[in-house]
mmCIF file of C-alpha atoms in Angstrom:
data_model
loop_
_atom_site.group_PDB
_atom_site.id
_atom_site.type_symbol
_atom_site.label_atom_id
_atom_site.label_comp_id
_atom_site.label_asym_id
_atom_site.label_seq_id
_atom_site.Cartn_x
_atom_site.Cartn_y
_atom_site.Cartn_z
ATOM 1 C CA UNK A 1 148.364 62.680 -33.740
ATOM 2 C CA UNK A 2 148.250 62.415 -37.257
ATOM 3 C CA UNK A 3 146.500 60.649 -39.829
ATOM 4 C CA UNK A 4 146.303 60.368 -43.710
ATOM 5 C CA UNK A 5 143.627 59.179 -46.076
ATOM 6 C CA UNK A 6 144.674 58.663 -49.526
ATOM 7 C CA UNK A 7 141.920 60.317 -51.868
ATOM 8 C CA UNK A 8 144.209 59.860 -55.964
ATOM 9 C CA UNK A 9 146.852 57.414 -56.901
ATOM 10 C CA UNK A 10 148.512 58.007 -60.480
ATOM 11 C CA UNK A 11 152.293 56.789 -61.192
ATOM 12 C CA UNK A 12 153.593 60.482 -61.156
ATOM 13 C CA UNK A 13 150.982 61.672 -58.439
ATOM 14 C CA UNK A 14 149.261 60.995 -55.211
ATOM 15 C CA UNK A 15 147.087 63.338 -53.302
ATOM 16 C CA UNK A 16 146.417 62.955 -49.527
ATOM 17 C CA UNK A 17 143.737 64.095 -46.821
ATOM 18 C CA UNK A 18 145.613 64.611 -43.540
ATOM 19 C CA UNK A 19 144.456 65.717 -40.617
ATOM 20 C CA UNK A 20 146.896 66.731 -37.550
ATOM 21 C CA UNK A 21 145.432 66.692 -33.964
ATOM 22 C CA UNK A 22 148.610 67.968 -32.498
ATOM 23 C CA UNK A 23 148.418 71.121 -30.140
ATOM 24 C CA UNK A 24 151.797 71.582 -29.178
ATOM 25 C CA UNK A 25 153.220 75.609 -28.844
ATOM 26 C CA UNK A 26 156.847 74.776 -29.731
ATOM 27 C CA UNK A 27 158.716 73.456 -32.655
ATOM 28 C CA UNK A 28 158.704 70.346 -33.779
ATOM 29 C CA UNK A 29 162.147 68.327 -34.434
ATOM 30 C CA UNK A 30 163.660 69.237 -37.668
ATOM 31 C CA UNK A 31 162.990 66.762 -40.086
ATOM 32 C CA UNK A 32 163.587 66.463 -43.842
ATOM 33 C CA UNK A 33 160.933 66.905 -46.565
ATOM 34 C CA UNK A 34 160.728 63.390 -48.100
ATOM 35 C CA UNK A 35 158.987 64.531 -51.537
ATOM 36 C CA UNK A 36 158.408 67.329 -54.529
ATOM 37 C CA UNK A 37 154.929 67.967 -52.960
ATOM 38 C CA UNK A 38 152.251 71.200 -52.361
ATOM 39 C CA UNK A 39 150.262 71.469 -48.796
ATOM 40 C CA UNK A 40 146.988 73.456 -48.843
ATOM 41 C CA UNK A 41 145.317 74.020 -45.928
ATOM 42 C CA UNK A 42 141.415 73.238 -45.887
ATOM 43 C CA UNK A 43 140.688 73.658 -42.070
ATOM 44 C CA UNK A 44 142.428 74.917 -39.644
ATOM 45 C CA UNK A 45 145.931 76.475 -39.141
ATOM 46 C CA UNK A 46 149.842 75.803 -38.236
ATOM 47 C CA UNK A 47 153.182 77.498 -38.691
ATOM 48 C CA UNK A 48 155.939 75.775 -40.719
ATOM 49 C CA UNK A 49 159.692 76.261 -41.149
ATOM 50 C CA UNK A 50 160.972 76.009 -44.259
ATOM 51 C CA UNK A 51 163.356 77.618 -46.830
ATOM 52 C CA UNK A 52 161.521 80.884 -47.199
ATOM 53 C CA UNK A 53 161.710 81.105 -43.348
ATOM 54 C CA UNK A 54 158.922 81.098 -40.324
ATOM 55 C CA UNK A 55 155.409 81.245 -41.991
ATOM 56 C CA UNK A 56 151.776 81.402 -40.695
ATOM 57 C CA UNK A 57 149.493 78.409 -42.794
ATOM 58 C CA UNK A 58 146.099 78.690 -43.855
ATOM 59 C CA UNK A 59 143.568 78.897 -45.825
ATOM 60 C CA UNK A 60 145.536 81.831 -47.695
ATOM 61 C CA UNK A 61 148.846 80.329 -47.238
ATOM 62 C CA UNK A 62 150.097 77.348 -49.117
ATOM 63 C CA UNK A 63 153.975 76.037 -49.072
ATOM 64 C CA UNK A 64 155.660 73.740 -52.080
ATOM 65 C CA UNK A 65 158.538 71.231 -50.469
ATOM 66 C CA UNK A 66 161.797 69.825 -52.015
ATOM 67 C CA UNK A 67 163.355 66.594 -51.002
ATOM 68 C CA UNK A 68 165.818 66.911 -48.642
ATOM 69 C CA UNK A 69 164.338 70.428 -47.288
ATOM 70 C CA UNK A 70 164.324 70.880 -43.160
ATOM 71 C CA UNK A 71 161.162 71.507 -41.867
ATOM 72 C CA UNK A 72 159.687 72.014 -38.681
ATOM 73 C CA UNK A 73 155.806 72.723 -37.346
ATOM 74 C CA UNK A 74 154.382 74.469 -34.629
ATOM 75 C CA UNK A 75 150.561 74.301 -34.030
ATOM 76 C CA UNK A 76 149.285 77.017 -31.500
ATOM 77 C CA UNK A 77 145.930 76.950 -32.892
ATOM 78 C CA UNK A 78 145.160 73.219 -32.106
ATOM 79 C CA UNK A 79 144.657 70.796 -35.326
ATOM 80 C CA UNK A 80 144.373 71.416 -38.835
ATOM 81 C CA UNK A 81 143.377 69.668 -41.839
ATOM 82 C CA UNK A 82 145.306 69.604 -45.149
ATOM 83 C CA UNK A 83 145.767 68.177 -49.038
ATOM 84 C CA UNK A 84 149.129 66.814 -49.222
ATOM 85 C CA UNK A 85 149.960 66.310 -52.986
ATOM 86 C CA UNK A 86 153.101 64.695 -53.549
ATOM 87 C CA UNK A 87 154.814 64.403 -57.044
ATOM 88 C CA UNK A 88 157.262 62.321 -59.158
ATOM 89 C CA UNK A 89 160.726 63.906 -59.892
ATOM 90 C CA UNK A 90 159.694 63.710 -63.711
ATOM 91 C CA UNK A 91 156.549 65.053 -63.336
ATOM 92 C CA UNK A 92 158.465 67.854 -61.449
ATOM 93 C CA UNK A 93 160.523 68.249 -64.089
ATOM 94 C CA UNK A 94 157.956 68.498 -66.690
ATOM 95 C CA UNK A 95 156.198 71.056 -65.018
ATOM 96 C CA UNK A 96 159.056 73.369 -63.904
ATOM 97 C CA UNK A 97 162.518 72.378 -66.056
ATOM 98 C CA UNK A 98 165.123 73.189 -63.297
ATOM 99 C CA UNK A 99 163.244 76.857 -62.376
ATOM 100 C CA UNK A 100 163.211 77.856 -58.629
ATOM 101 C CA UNK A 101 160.223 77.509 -57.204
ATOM 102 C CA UNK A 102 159.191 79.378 -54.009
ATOM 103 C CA UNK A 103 158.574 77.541 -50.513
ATOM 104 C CA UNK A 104 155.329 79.619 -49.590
ATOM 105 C CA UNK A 105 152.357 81.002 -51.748
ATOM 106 C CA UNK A 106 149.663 83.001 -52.038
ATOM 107 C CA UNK A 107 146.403 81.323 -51.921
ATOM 108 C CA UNK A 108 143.859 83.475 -54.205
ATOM 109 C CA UNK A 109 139.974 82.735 -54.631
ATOM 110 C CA UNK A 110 140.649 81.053 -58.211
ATOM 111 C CA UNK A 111 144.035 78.609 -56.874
ATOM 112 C CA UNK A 112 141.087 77.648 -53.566
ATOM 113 C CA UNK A 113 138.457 76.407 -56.128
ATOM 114 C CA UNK A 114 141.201 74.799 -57.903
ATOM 115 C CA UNK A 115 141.636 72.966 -54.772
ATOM 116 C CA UNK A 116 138.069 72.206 -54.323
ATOM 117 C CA UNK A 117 137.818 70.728 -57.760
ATOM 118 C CA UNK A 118 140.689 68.462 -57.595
ATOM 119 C CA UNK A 119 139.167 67.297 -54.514
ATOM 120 C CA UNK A 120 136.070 65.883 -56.377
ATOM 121 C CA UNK A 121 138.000 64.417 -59.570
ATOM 122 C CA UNK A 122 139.142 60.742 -58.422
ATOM 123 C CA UNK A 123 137.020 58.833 -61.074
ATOM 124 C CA UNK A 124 139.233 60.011 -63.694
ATOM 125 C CA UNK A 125 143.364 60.383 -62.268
ATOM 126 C CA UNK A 126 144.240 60.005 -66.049
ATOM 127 C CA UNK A 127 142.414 62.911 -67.570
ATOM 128 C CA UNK A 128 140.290 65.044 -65.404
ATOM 129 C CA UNK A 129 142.664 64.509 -62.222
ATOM 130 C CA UNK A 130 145.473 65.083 -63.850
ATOM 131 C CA UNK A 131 144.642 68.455 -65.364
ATOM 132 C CA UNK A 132 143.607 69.806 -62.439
ATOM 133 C CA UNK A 133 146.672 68.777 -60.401
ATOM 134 C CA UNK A 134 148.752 70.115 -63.022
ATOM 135 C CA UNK A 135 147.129 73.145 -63.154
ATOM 136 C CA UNK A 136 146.964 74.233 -59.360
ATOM 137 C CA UNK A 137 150.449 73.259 -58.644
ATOM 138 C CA UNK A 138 151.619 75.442 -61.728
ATOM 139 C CA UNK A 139 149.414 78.425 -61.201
ATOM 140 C CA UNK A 140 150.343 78.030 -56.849
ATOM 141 C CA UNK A 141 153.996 78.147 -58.333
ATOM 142 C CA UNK A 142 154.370 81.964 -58.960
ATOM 143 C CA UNK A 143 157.339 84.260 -58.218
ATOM 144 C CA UNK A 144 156.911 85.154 -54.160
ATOM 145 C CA UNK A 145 157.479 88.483 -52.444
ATOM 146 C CA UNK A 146 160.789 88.918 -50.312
ATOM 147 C CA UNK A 147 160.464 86.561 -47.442
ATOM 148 C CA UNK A 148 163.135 88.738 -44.968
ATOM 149 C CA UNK A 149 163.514 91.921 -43.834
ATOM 150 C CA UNK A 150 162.078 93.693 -41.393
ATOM 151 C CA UNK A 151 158.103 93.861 -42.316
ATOM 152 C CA UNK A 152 157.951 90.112 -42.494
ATOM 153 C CA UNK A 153 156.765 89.967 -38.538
ATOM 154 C CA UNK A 154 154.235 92.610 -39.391
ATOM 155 C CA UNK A 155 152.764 91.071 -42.242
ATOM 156 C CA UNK A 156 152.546 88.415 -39.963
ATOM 157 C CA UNK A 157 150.880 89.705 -37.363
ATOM 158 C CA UNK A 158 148.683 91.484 -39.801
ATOM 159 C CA UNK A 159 147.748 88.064 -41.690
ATOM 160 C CA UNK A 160 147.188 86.183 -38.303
ATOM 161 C CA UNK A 161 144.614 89.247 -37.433
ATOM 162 C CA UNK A 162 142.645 88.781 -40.432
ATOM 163 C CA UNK A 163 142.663 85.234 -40.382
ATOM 164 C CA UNK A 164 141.023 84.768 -36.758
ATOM 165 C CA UNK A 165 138.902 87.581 -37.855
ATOM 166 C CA UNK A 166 139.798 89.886 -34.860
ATOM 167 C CA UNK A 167 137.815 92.917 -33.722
ATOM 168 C CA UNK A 168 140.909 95.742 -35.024
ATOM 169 C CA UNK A 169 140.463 93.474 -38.350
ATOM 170 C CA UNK A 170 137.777 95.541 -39.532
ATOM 171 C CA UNK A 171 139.171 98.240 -41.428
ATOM 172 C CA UNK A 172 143.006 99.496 -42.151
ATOM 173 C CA UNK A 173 143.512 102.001 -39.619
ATOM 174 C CA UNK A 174 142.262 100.064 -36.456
ATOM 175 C CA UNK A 175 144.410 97.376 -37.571
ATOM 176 C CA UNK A 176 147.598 99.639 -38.314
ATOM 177 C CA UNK A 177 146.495 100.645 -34.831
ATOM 178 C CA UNK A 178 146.940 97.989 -32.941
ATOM 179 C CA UNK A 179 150.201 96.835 -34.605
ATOM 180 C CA UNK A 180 151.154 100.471 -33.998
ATOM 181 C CA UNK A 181 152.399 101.391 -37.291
ATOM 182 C CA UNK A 182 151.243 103.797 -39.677
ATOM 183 C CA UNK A 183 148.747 102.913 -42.276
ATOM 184 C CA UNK A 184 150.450 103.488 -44.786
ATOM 185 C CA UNK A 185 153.518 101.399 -44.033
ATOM 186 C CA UNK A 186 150.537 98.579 -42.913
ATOM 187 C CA UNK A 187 149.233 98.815 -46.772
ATOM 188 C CA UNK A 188 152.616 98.985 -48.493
ATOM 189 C CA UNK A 189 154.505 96.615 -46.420
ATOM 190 C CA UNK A 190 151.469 93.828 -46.761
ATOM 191 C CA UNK A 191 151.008 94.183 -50.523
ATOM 192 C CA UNK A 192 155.036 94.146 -51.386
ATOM 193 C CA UNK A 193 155.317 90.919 -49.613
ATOM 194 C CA UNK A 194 151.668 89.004 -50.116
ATOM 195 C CA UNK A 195 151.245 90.188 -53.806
ATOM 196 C CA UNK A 196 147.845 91.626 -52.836
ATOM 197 C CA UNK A 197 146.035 94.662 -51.273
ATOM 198 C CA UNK A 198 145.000 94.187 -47.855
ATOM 199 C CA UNK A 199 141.625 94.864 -48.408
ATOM 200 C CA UNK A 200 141.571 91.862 -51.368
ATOM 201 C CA UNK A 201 143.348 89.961 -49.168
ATOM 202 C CA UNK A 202 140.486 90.133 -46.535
ATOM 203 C CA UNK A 203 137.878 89.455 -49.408
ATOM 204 C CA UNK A 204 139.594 86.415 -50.183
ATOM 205 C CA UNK A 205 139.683 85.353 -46.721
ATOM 206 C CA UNK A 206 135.210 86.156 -47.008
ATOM 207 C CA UNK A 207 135.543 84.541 -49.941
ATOM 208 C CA UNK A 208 136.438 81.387 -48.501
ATOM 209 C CA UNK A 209 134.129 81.018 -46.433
ATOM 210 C CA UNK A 210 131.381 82.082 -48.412
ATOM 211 C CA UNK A 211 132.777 78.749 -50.647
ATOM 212 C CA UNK A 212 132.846 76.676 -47.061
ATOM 213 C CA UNK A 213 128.895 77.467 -46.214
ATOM 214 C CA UNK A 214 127.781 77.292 -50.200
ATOM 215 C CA UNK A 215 129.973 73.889 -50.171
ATOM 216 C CA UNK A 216 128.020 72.836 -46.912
ATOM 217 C CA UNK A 217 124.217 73.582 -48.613
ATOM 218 C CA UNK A 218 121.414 74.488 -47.103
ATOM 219 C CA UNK A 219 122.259 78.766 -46.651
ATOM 220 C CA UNK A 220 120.603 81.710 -48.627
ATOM 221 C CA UNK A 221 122.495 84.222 -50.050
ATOM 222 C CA UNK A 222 121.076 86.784 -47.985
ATOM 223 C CA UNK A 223 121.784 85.339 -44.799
ATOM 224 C CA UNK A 224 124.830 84.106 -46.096
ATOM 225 C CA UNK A 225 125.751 87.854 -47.124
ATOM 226 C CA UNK A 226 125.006 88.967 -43.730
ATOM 227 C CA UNK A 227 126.812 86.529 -41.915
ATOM 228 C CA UNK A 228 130.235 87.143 -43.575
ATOM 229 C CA UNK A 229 129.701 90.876 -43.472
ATOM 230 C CA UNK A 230 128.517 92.061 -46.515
ATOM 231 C CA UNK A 231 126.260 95.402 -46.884
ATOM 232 C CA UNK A 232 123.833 93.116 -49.207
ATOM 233 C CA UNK A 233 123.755 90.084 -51.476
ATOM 234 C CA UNK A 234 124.341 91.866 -54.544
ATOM 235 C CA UNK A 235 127.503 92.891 -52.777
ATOM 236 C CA UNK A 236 128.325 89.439 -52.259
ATOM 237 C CA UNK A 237 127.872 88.111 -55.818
ATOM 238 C CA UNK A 238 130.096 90.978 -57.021
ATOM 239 C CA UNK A 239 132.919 89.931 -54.366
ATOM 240 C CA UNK A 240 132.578 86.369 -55.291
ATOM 241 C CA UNK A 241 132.595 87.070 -58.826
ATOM 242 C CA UNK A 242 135.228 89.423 -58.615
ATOM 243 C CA UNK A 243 137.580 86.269 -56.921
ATOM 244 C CA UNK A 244 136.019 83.300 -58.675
ATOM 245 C CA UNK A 245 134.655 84.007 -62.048
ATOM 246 C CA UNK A 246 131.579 82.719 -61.122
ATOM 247 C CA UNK A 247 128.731 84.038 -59.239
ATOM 248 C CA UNK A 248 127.261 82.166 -56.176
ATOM 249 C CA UNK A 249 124.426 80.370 -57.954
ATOM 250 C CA UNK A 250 127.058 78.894 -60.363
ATOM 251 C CA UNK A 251 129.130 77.771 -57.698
ATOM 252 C CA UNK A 252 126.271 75.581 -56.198
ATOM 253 C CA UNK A 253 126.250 74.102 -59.141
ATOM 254 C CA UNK A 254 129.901 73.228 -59.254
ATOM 255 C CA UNK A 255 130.076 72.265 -55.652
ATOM 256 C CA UNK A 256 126.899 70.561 -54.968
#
């Protein structure tokens, strides 16, 4: 079951909260993308078929669609919750003249506070709104790694491993481990095709939901620190500002 709560209307935007109950295993029909449009994930996860192939969506994942584009959805890990932001042809145009524009991205600490923001600008679509849109669907618009080959199932695997946070997810090697490969391939494989070092790419992941519990209130930093993993605070303020920018006091701030 799905169902969509509109949060920004503007004449060359609209930006959507919708939230999927579905739990099927399988692939969905093939249907055709209806809109120039980003999804980012908030909660939750899915897999999607698109132009750059099979792909795992989260929180680190996003995907850009095309009109006319097949798609097709699988949800294994139950529902999921997303922002759906769907644009005007001209506004597509304005931002990207014609260039090709990849089907799945990289989600990075700075592009998920993006998010956040956007989320928390409806007074103003004309001005505030509209920045930010503009902004996170140029910056999630980068060049993408190679979507094929070989390595793609075990960058895969890999992402899906540090996304549920599994036990061999705690360093390189026991993960390299148990998708019985060397760690060397693990490292270069997962950086030539996610942009990022596996061990940033796990930050980002503690990252997030450092932004989640700080987003929620009510959590100190130390126990917030310990809870994600951290040695100490201080080594969570220098991971945090390391992603963000901004250290966790100033995110409160932003957020609360």
């Amino acid at each position: 079951m799905r169902t969509t709560r509109r949060l920004l209307t503007h004449p060359d935007f609209r930006v959507s909260v919708v939230r999927c109950r579905d739990d099927h295993t399988g692939w969905s029909t093939p249907e055709p993308a209806g809109a120039y449009g980003l999804v980012l994930t908030r909660r939750g996860a899915f897999r999607r078929a698109g132009r750059d192939g099979d792909a795992w969506v989260g929180s680190t994942v996003a995907y850009l669609t095309v009109p006319g584009e097949e798609e097709r959805f699988a949800h294994p890990a139950g529902g999921d919750e997303c922002t759906s932001v769907h644009l005007s042809e001209r506004l597509w145009q304005d931002l990207f003249d014609d260039r090709p524009v990849p089907g799945t991205v990289h989600v990075d600490g700075r592009l998920d506070l993006a998010h956040r923001l956007l989320l928390r600008s409806g007074a103003d679509p004309d001005h505030a709104a509209a920045e930010r849109l503009v902004r996170l669907v140029g910056d999630a618009a980068t060049p993408a790694a190679g979507a094929g080959g070989p390595g793609r199932e075990l960058v895969e695997r890999a992402r899906a491993a540090l996304h549920d946070d599994a036990p061999e997810a705690a360093g390189l090697l026991p993960l390299a481990r148990a998708l019985g490969v060397s760690p060397y391939r693990l490292s270069r494989e997962f950086q030539a095709r996610v942009g990022v070092p596996l061990t940033r790419y796990r930050n980002r992941l503690r990252v997030g939901r450092a932004l989640d519990r700080i987003e929620q209130g009510g959590v100190r930093l130390a126990d917030l620190a310990t809870e994600l993993g951290f040695a100490d605070q201080a080594h969570l303020t220098r991971t945090v500002r390391a992603h963000l920018g901004h250290p966790p006091g100033a995110l409160r701030r932003l957020l609360n």
